[in-house]
Coordinates of C-alpha atoms in Angstrom, one line a residue:
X1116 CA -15.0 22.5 1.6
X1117 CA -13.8 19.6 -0.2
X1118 CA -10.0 18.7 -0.2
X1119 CA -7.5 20.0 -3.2
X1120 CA -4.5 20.2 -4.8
X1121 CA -4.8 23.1 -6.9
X1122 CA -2.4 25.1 -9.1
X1123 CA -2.0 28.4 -11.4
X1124 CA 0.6 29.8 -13.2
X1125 CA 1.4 33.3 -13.6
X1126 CA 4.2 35.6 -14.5
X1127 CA 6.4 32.4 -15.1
X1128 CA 5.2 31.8 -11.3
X1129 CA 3.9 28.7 -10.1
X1130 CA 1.7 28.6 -7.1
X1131 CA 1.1 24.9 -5.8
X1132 CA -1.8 25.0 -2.8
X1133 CA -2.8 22.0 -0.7
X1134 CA -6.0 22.0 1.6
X1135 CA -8.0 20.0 4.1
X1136 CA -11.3 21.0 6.2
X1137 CA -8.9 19.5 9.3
X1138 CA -7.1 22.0 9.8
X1139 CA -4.5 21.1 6.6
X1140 CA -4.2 17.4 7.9
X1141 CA -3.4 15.3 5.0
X1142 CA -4.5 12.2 4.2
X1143 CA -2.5 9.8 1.7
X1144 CA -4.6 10.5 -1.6
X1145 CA -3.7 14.5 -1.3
X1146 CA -0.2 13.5 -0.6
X1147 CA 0.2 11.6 -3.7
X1148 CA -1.8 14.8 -5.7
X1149 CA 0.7 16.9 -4.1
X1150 CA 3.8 14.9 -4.8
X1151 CA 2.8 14.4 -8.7
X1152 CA 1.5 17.9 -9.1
X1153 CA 5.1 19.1 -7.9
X1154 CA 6.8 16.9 -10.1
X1155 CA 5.0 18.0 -12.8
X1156 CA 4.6 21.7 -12.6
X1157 CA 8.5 21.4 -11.8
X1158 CA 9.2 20.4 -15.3
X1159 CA 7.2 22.9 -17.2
X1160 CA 9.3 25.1 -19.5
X1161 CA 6.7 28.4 -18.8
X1162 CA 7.7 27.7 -15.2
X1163 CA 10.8 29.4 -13.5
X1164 CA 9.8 29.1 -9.5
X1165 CA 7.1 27.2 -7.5
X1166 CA 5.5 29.0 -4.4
X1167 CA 4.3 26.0 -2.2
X1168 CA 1.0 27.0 0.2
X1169 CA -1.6 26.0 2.0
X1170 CA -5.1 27.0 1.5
X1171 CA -6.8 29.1 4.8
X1172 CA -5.4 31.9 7.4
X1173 CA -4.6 29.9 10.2
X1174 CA -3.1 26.0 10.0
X1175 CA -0.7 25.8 7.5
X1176 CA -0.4 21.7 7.9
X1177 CA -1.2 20.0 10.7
X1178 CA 0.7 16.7 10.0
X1179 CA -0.5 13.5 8.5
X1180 CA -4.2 12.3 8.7
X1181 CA -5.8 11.0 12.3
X1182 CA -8.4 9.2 10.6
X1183 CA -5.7 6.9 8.2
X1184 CA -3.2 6.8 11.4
X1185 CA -5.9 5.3 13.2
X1186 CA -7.3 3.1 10.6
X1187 CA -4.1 1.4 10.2
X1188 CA -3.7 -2.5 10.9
X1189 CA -0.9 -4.2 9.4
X1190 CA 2.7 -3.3 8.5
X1191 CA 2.5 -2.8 4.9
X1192 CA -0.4 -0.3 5.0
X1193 CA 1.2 1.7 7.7
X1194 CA 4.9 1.9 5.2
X1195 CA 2.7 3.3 2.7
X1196 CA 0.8 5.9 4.9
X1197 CA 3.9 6.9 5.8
X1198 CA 5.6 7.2 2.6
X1199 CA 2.7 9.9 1.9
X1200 CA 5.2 12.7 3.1
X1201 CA 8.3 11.1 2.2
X1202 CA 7.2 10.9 -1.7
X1203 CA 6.4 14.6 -1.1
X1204 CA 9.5 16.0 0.5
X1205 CA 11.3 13.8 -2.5
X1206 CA 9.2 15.1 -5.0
X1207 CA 10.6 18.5 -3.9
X1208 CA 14.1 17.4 -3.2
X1209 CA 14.3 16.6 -7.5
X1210 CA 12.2 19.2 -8.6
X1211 CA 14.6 21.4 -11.2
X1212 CA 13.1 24.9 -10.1
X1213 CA 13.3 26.7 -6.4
X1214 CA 10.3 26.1 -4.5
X1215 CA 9.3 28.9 -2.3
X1216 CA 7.2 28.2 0.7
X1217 CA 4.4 30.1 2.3
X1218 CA 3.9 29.5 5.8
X1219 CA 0.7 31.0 6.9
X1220 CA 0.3 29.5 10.4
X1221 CA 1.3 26.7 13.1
X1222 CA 2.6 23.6 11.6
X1223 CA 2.8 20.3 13.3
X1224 CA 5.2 16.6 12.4
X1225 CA 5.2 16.2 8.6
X1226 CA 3.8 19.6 8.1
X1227 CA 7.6 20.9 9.3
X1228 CA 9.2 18.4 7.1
X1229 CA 8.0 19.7 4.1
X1230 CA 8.1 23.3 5.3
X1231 CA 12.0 21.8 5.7
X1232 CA 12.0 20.7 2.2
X1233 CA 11.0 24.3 0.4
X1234 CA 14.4 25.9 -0.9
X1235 CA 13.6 29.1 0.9
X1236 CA 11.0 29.6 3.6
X1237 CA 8.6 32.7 4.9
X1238 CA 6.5 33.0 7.5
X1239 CA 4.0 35.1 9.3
X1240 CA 5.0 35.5 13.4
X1241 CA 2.0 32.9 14.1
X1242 CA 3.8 30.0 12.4
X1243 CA 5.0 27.8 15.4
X1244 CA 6.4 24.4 14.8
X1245 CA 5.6 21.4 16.1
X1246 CA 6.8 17.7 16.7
X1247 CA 4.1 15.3 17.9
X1248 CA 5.1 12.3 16.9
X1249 CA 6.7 10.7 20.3
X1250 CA 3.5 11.8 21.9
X1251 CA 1.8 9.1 20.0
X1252 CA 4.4 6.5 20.2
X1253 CA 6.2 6.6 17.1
X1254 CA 8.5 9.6 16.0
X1255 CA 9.7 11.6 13.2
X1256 CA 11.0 9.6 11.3
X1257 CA 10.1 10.2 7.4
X1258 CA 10.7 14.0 7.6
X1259 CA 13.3 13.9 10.7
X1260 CA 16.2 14.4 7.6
X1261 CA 14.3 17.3 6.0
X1262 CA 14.5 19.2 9.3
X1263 CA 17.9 17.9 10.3
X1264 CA 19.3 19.5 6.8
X1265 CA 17.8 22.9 7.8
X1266 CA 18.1 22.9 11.1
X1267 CA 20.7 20.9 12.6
X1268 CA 20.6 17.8 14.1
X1269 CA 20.6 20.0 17.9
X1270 CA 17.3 22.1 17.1
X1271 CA 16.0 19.1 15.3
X1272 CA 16.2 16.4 18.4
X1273 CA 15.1 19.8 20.4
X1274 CA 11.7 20.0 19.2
X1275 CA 11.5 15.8 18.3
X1276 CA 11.7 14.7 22.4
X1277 CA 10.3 18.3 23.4
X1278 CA 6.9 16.4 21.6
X1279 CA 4.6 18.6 23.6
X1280 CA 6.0 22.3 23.0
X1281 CA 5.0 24.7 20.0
X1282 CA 8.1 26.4 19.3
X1283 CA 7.6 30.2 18.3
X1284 CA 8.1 31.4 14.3
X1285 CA 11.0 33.3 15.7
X1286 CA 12.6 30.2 17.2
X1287 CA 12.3 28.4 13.9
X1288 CA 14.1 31.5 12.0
X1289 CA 17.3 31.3 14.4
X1290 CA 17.3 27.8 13.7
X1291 CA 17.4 28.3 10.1
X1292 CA 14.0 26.9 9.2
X1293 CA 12.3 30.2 8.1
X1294 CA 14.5 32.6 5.9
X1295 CA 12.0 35.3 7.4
X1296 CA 9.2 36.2 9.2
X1297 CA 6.2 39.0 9.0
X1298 CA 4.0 40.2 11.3
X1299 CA 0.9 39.9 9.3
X1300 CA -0.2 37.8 6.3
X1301 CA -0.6 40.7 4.3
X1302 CA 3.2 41.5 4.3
X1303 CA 3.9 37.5 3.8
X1304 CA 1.9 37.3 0.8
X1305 CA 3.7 40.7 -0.6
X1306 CA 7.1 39.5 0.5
X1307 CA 6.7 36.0 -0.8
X1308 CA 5.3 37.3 -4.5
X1309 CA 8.1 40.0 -4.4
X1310 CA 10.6 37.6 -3.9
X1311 CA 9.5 34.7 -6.6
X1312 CA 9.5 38.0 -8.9
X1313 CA 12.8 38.5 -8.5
X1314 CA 14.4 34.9 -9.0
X1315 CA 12.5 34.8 -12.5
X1316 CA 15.1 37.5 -13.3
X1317 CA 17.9 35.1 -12.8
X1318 CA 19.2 32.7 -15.0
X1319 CA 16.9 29.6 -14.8
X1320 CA 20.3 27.1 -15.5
X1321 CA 22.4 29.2 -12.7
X1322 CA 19.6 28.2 -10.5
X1323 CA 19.0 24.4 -11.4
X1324 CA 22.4 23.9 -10.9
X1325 CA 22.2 26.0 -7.1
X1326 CA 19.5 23.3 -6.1
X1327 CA 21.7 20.8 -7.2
X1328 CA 24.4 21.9 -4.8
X1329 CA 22.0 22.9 -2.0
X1330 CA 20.8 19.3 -2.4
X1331 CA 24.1 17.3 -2.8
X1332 CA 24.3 14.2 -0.5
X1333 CA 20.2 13.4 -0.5
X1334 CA 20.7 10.8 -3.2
X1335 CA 19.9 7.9 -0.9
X1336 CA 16.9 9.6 0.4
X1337 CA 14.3 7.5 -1.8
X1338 CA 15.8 4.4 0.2
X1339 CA 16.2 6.3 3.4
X1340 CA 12.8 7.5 3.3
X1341 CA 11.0 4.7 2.4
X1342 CA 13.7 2.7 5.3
X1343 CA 12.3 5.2 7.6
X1344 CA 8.8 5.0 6.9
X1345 CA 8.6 1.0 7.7
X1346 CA 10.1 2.2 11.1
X1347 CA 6.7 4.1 11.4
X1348 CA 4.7 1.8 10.2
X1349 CA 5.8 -0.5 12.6
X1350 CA 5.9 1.3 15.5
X1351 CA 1.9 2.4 15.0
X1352 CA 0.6 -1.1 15.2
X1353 CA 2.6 -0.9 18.8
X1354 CA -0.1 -1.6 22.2
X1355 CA 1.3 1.8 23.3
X1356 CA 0.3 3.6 20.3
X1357 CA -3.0 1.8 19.7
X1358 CA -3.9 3.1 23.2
X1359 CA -2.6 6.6 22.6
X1360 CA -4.7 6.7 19.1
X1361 CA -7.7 5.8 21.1
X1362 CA -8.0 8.6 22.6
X1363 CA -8.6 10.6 19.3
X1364 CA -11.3 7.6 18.1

């Protein structure tokens, strides 16, 4: 299958669903889809909640694209690979209506971040988080604030040096990352449709001005994101990460 960034709306629902053959990996182009199609499903009138998902039963993102990563040769490039997930996660820190995510599986470096960035996050028991990024010589960087909003700055530089370690669905809902989890996908889907349901009974102001209040103190994050991505960009044109990268050639 091709990769997509696809969307329907139903019930005053949105569902927003990403995919990629590699297990979910995303590549700049479907991070700039994904990043404009949230903006502008988030300001439709005949839309009242967003559902964010992944397309597939197993990954639900497995981080930023290999093939790009390794392709990368100069400082510039590497900023703007890098400000692939930040444009996402700021795309859904503005975004006017409360974005539900779906968690459907594991989910590795940026893939976290923007499971960080959903307003309220479910899960299935087989969605254990990752950070990889210090394997490969750089770090977490771009989505590091994300995860340090919902988790704590403790869990968050937990799983960041613990680079090797999947960290169970169960972990992740202690830590504040997952508002719930479900032992099957079955009972996620049900849970997570159930639940958008409900907020489009509440009053769509009452609930702007809730993620407004979640949110306060992010207003530097354009600049802080795009500061942090230049850190990755040029840390992946290090020797040590060139030889790390090598090994996935």
């Amino acid at each position: 299958m091709e990769p997509y960034v696809k969307h329907h709306i139903q019930e005053n629902i949105a569902t927003i669903e990403f995919f990629h053959p590699e297990q979910n990996s995303l590549p700049g182009a479907v991070l700039a889809e994904l990043a404009q199609t949230i903006t502008e499903v988030g300001q439709r009138d005949d839309v009242k909640v967003i559902i964010l998902q992944s397309g597939g039963d197993r990954t639900f993102c497995a981080g930023a694209s290999f093939k790009e990563l390794i392709a990368i040769n100069d400082a510039a490039t590497g900023k703007v690979f890098f400000s692939g997930f930040a444009n996402v996660i700021n795309a859904m820190r503005k975004c006017p209506k409360f974005i539900i995510g779906r968690i459907q599986g594991k989910t590795v470096g940026g893939g976290v971040g923007i499971a960080a960035a959903t307003d309220y996050c479910m899960a299935t028991q087989f969605a254990a988080i990752k950070l990889s990024e210090l394997n490969v010589g750089i770090g977490p960087f771009v989505v590091s604030p994300a995860i340090e909003r919902k988790m704590g700055v403790s869990a968050t530089s937990q799983i960041a040096i613990d680079a090797n370690t999947f960290y169970e669905a169960s972990w992740a809902r202690e830590k504040g990352l997952f508002a719930q989890v479900f032992p099957t996908l079955e009972e996620l889907d049900a849970a997570v449709w159930a639940f958008a349901q409900h907020l489009c009974t509440y009053n769509p102001e009452a609930m702007l001005e809730m993620k407004k209040v979640f949110w306060r103190g992010t207003d530097d994050w354009d600049t802080l994101l795009a500061e942090r991505a230049a850190i990755s960009g040029r840390l992946v044109l290090s020797d040590f990460t060139k030889q790390k990268l090598e090994k996935f050639k």
